[in-house]
Amino acid sequence: MIHTTPKLSSFGNCTRSLQMPTKAFILIEVQVGRANQVAGSLRLLPEVSSAEVVTGTFDIIASIEVSNMAAMADLVTSQMQSIRGVIKTITCVTAG
């Protein structure tokens, strides 16, 4: 019998299985005047728990929950970053 273990991904001191549910905050910079439209588009994605327009270095903070790290990568790079007006994203995976 062959036993396999899920691959692990490390983020600082946090090691997480690629198959575990994953929560993260996405910090998003958008083009001037596009924050409300981008936040509205983000809220339409089923994995997005919230998308709030904020002040400071970033324009929007979105909270997401996905089934695993691969799904998170796909959501951020294929869906969120393709929304018109998005300039930059930073993903902050929760540690617990």
CSV table of N, CA and C in Angstrom, one decimal:
chain,number,residue,atom,x,y,z
A,1,MET,N,0.8,-1.2,0.0
A,1,MET,CA,0.0,0.0,0.0
A,1,MET,C,0.9,1.2,0.0
A,2,ILE,N,0.6,2.2,-0.8
A,2,ILE,CA,1.3,3.4,-0.9
A,2,ILE,C,0.6,4.5,-0.2
A,3,HIS,N,1.3,5.2,0.7
A,3,HIS,CA,0.7,6.3,1.5
A,3,HIS,C,1.2,7.6,0.9
A,4,THR,N,0.3,8.6,0.7
A,4,THR,CA,0.8,9.9,0.3
A,4,THR,C,0.3,10.9,1.3
A,5,THR,N,1.0,12.0,1.4
A,5,THR,CA,0.7,13.1,2.2
A,5,THR,C,0.5,14.3,1.4
A,6,PRO,N,-0.5,15.2,1.7
A,6,PRO,CA,-0.6,16.4,0.9
A,6,PRO,C,0.6,17.3,0.9
A,7,LYS,N,0.8,17.9,-0.2
A,7,LYS,CA,1.9,18.9,-0.2
A,7,LYS,C,1.7,20.0,0.7
A,8,LEU,N,2.8,20.6,1.2
A,8,LEU,CA,2.7,21.7,2.2
A,8,LEU,C,3.2,22.9,1.5
A,9,SER,N,2.6,24.0,1.9
A,9,SER,CA,3.1,25.3,1.5
A,9,SER,C,3.4,26.2,2.7
A,10,SER,N,4.5,26.8,2.7
A,10,SER,CA,5.0,27.6,3.9
A,10,SER,C,4.8,29.1,3.7
A,11,PHE,N,4.3,29.8,4.7
A,11,PHE,CA,4.2,31.2,4.7
A,11,PHE,C,4.8,31.7,6.0
A,12,GLY,N,6.0,32.1,6.1
A,12,GLY,CA,6.7,32.5,7.3
A,12,GLY,C,6.7,31.3,8.3
A,13,ASN,N,6.1,31.5,9.4
A,13,ASN,CA,6.0,30.4,10.4
A,13,ASN,C,4.8,29.5,10.3
A,14,CYS,N,3.9,29.8,9.3
A,14,CYS,CA,2.7,29.1,9.1
A,14,CYS,C,2.9,28.0,8.0
A,15,THR,N,2.7,26.8,8.3
A,15,THR,CA,2.7,25.7,7.3
A,15,THR,C,1.3,25.2,7.1
A,16,ARG,N,0.8,25.2,5.9
A,16,ARG,CA,-0.6,24.8,5.6
A,16,ARG,C,-0.7,23.8,4.5
A,17,SER,N,-1.5,22.8,4.7
A,17,SER,CA,-1.7,21.8,3.6
A,17,SER,C,-2.4,22.5,2.4
A,18,LEU,N,-2.0,22.1,1.2
A,18,LEU,CA,-2.6,22.7,0.0
A,18,LEU,C,-4.1,22.3,-0.1
A,19,GLN,N,-4.5,21.3,0.7
A,19,GLN,CA,-5.9,20.8,0.6
A,19,GLN,C,-6.8,21.3,1.7
A,20,MET,N,-6.3,22.2,2.5
A,20,MET,CA,-7.1,22.7,3.6
A,20,MET,C,-7.9,24.0,3.2
A,21,PRO,N,-9.1,24.2,3.8
A,21,PRO,CA,-9.8,25.4,3.5
A,21,PRO,C,-8.8,26.6,3.9
A,22,THR,N,-8.9,27.6,3.1
A,22,THR,CA,-7.9,28.8,3.3
A,22,THR,C,-8.7,30.1,3.3
A,23,LYS,N,-8.4,30.9,4.3
A,23,LYS,CA,-8.9,32.2,4.4
A,23,LYS,C,-7.8,33.2,4.2
A,24,ALA,N,-8.1,34.3,3.5
A,24,ALA,CA,-7.1,35.4,3.3
A,24,ALA,C,-7.7,36.7,3.2
A,25,PHE,N,-6.9,37.7,3.4
A,25,PHE,CA,-7.3,39.1,3.1
A,25,PHE,C,-6.5,39.5,1.9
A,26,ILE,N,-7.1,40.2,0.9
A,26,ILE,CA,-6.5,40.7,-0.3
A,26,ILE,C,-6.5,42.2,-0.2
A,27,LEU,N,-5.3,42.8,-0.2
A,27,LEU,CA,-5.2,44.2,-0.3
A,27,LEU,C,-5.1,44.6,-1.7
A,28,ILE,N,-5.9,45.6,-2.1
A,28,ILE,CA,-6.1,45.9,-3.5
A,28,ILE,C,-5.9,47.4,-3.8
A,29,GLU,N,-5.0,47.7,-4.8
A,29,GLU,CA,-4.8,49.0,-5.3
A,29,GLU,C,-5.6,49.1,-6.6
A,30,VAL,N,-6.3,50.2,-6.8
A,30,VAL,CA,-7.1,50.3,-8.0
A,30,VAL,C,-6.9,51.7,-8.6
A,31,GLN,N,-7.3,51.9,-9.9
A,31,GLN,CA,-7.2,53.1,-10.5
A,31,GLN,C,-8.0,54.2,-9.8
A,32,VAL,N,-7.6,55.4,-9.9
A,32,VAL,CA,-8.3,56.5,-9.3
A,32,VAL,C,-9.8,56.5,-9.8
A,33,GLY,N,-10.7,56.6,-8.9
A,33,GLY,CA,-12.1,56.7,-9.2
A,33,GLY,C,-12.8,55.4,-9.5
A,34,ARG,N,-12.1,54.2,-9.3
A,34,ARG,CA,-12.7,52.9,-9.6
A,34,ARG,C,-13.0,52.1,-8.4
A,35,ALA,N,-12.7,52.6,-7.2
A,35,ALA,CA,-12.8,51.7,-6.0
A,35,ALA,C,-14.2,51.1,-5.8
A,36,ASN,N,-15.2,51.9,-5.9
A,36,ASN,CA,-16.6,51.4,-5.7
A,36,ASN,C,-17.0,50.4,-6.8
A,37,GLN,N,-16.6,50.6,-8.0
A,37,GLN,CA,-16.9,49.7,-9.1
A,37,GLN,C,-16.2,48.3,-8.9
A,38,VAL,N,-14.9,48.4,-8.5
A,38,VAL,CA,-14.1,47.2,-8.3
A,38,VAL,C,-14.7,46.4,-7.1
A,39,ALA,N,-15.0,47.1,-6.0
A,39,ALA,CA,-15.5,46.5,-4.9
A,39,ALA,C,-16.8,45.8,-5.2
A,40,GLY,N,-17.7,46.4,-6.0
A,40,GLY,CA,-18.9,45.8,-6.4
A,40,GLY,C,-18.7,44.5,-7.2
A,41,SER,N,-17.7,44.6,-8.1
A,41,SER,CA,-17.4,43.4,-8.9
A,41,SER,C,-16.9,42.3,-8.0
A,42,LEU,N,-16.0,42.6,-7.1
A,42,LEU,CA,-15.5,41.6,-6.2
A,42,LEU,C,-16.6,40.9,-5.4
A,43,ARG,N,-17.6,41.7,-4.9
A,43,ARG,CA,-18.7,41.1,-4.1
A,43,ARG,C,-19.5,40.1,-4.9
A,44,LEU,N,-19.4,40.1,-6.2
A,44,LEU,CA,-20.2,39.2,-7.0
A,44,LEU,C,-19.5,37.8,-7.1
A,45,LEU,N,-18.2,37.7,-6.7
A,45,LEU,CA,-17.5,36.4,-6.7
A,45,LEU,C,-17.9,35.6,-5.4
A,46,PRO,N,-18.3,34.4,-5.6
A,46,PRO,CA,-18.8,33.6,-4.4
A,46,PRO,C,-17.8,33.4,-3.3
A,47,GLU,N,-16.6,33.4,-3.7
A,47,GLU,CA,-15.5,33.2,-2.6
A,47,GLU,C,-15.2,34.4,-1.8
A,48,VAL,N,-15.7,35.6,-2.2
A,48,VAL,CA,-15.4,36.8,-1.5
A,48,VAL,C,-16.5,37.0,-0.4
A,49,SER,N,-16.0,37.0,0.8
A,49,SER,CA,-16.9,37.2,2.0
A,49,SER,C,-17.2,38.7,2.1
A,50,SER,N,-16.3,39.6,1.9
A,50,SER,CA,-16.5,41.0,1.9
A,50,SER,C,-15.5,41.7,1.1
A,51,ALA,N,-15.8,42.9,0.6
A,51,ALA,CA,-14.9,43.8,-0.1
A,51,ALA,C,-15.2,45.2,0.3
A,52,GLU,N,-14.4,45.8,1.1
A,52,GLU,CA,-14.6,47.1,1.6
A,52,GLU,C,-13.6,48.2,1.1
A,53,VAL,N,-14.2,49.3,0.7
A,53,VAL,CA,-13.3,50.4,0.3
A,53,VAL,C,-12.8,51.1,1.5
A,54,VAL,N,-11.4,51.3,1.5
A,54,VAL,CA,-10.8,51.8,2.7
A,54,VAL,C,-9.9,53.0,2.3
A,55,THR,N,-9.4,53.7,3.3
A,55,THR,CA,-8.4,54.7,3.1
A,55,THR,C,-7.0,54.2,3.4
A,56,GLY,N,-6.0,54.8,2.9
A,56,GLY,CA,-4.6,54.4,3.1
A,56,GLY,C,-3.9,54.0,1.9
A,57,THR,N,-2.9,53.2,2.1
A,57,THR,CA,-2.0,52.7,0.9
A,57,THR,C,-2.8,51.9,-0.1
A,58,PHE,N,-3.8,51.1,0.4
A,58,PHE,CA,-4.6,50.3,-0.5
A,58,PHE,C,-6.0,50.9,-0.6
A,59,ASP,N,-6.8,50.6,-1.6
A,59,ASP,CA,-8.1,51.1,-1.8
A,59,ASP,C,-9.2,50.2,-1.3
A,60,ILE,N,-9.0,48.9,-1.4
A,60,ILE,CA,-10.0,47.9,-1.0
A,60,ILE,C,-9.3,46.8,-0.2
A,61,ILE,N,-10.0,46.3,0.8
A,61,ILE,CA,-9.6,45.1,1.5
A,61,ILE,C,-10.7,44.1,1.3
A,62,ALA,N,-10.4,42.9,0.7
A,62,ALA,CA,-11.3,41.9,0.5
A,62,ALA,C,-11.0,40.7,1.3
A,63,SER,N,-12.0,40.0,1.8
A,63,SER,CA,-11.8,38.8,2.6
A,63,SER,C,-12.3,37.7,1.8
A,64,ILE,N,-11.5,36.6,1.7
A,64,ILE,CA,-11.9,35.4,0.8
A,64,ILE,C,-11.8,34.2,1.6
A,65,GLU,N,-12.6,33.2,1.2
A,65,GLU,CA,-12.5,31.8,1.8
A,65,GLU,C,-12.6,30.8,0.6
A,66,VAL,N,-11.6,30.0,0.4
A,66,VAL,CA,-11.5,29.0,-0.7
A,66,VAL,C,-11.2,27.7,-0.1
A,67,SER,N,-11.3,26.6,-1.0
A,67,SER,CA,-11.1,25.3,-0.5
A,67,SER,C,-9.7,24.9,-0.3
A,68,ASN,N,-8.8,25.5,-1.0
A,68,ASN,CA,-7.3,25.2,-0.9
A,68,ASN,C,-6.5,26.3,-1.5
A,69,MET,N,-5.2,26.2,-1.4
A,69,MET,CA,-4.2,27.2,-1.9
A,69,MET,C,-4.3,27.3,-3.4
A,70,ALA,N,-4.5,26.2,-4.1
A,70,ALA,CA,-4.6,26.3,-5.6
A,70,ALA,C,-5.8,27.1,-6.0
A,71,ALA,N,-6.9,26.9,-5.3
A,71,ALA,CA,-8.1,27.7,-5.6
A,71,ALA,C,-7.9,29.2,-5.3
A,72,MET,N,-7.1,29.5,-4.2
A,72,MET,CA,-6.8,30.9,-3.9
A,72,MET,C,-6.0,31.5,-5.0
A,73,ALA,N,-5.0,30.8,-5.4
A,73,ALA,CA,-4.1,31.3,-6.5
A,73,ALA,C,-4.9,31.6,-7.8
A,74,ASP,N,-5.8,30.7,-8.1
A,74,ASP,CA,-6.7,30.9,-9.3
A,74,ASP,C,-7.6,32.1,-9.1
A,75,LEU,N,-8.2,32.2,-8.0
A,75,LEU,CA,-9.2,33.3,-7.7
A,75,LEU,C,-8.5,34.6,-7.8
A,76,VAL,N,-7.3,34.8,-7.2
A,76,VAL,CA,-6.6,36.0,-7.2
A,76,VAL,C,-6.1,36.4,-8.6
A,77,THR,N,-5.3,35.4,-9.2
A,77,THR,CA,-4.7,35.8,-10.4
A,77,THR,C,-5.6,35.7,-11.7
A,78,SER,N,-6.6,34.8,-11.7
A,78,SER,CA,-7.4,34.7,-12.9
A,78,SER,C,-8.7,35.6,-12.8
A,79,GLN,N,-9.2,35.8,-11.6
A,79,GLN,CA,-10.5,36.5,-11.5
A,79,GLN,C,-10.3,37.9,-10.9
A,80,MET,N,-9.7,38.0,-9.8
A,80,MET,CA,-9.6,39.3,-9.1
A,80,MET,C,-8.7,40.3,-9.9
A,81,GLN,N,-7.6,39.8,-10.3
A,81,GLN,CA,-6.6,40.7,-11.0
A,81,GLN,C,-7.1,41.1,-12.4
A,82,SER,N,-8.1,40.4,-12.9
A,82,SER,CA,-8.6,40.7,-14.3
A,82,SER,C,-9.7,41.7,-14.2
A,83,ILE,N,-10.2,42.1,-13.1
A,83,ILE,CA,-11.2,43.1,-13.0
A,83,ILE,C,-10.7,44.5,-13.4
A,84,ARG,N,-11.4,45.1,-14.3
A,84,ARG,CA,-11.0,46.4,-14.8
A,84,ARG,C,-10.8,47.4,-13.7
A,85,GLY,N,-9.6,48.0,-13.7
A,85,GLY,CA,-9.3,49.0,-12.6
A,85,GLY,C,-8.3,48.5,-11.6
A,86,VAL,N,-8.1,47.2,-11.5
A,86,VAL,CA,-7.2,46.6,-10.5
A,86,VAL,C,-5.8,46.8,-10.9
A,87,ILE,N,-5.0,47.4,-10.1
A,87,ILE,CA,-3.6,47.7,-10.4
A,87,ILE,C,-2.7,46.7,-9.7
A,88,LYS,N,-2.9,46.4,-8.5
A,88,LYS,CA,-2.0,45.6,-7.7
A,88,LYS,C,-2.8,44.9,-6.6
A,89,THR,N,-2.4,43.6,-6.3
A,89,THR,CA,-3.0,42.9,-5.1
A,89,THR,C,-1.9,42.3,-4.3
A,90,ILE,N,-2.1,42.3,-3.0
A,90,ILE,CA,-1.3,41.6,-2.0
A,90,ILE,C,-2.1,40.6,-1.2
A,91,THR,N,-1.8,39.4,-1.2
A,91,THR,CA,-2.5,38.4,-0.5
A,91,THR,C,-1.9,38.1,0.9
A,92,CYS,N,-2.7,38.2,1.9
A,92,CYS,CA,-2.3,37.9,3.3
A,92,CYS,C,-3.1,36.7,3.8
A,93,VAL,N,-2.5,35.5,3.8
A,93,VAL,CA,-3.2,34.3,4.2
A,93,VAL,C,-3.3,34.3,5.8
A,94,THR,N,-4.4,34.0,6.3
A,94,THR,CA,-4.6,33.9,7.8
A,94,THR,C,-3.7,32.8,8.3
A,95,ALA,N,-3.2,33.0,9.5
A,95,ALA,CA,-2.3,32.0,10.2
A,95,ALA,C,-3.1,30.9,10.9
A,96,GLY,N,-4.4,31.1,11.1
A,96,GLY,CA,-5.1,30.1,11.9
A,96,GLY,C,-6.3,29.6,11.3
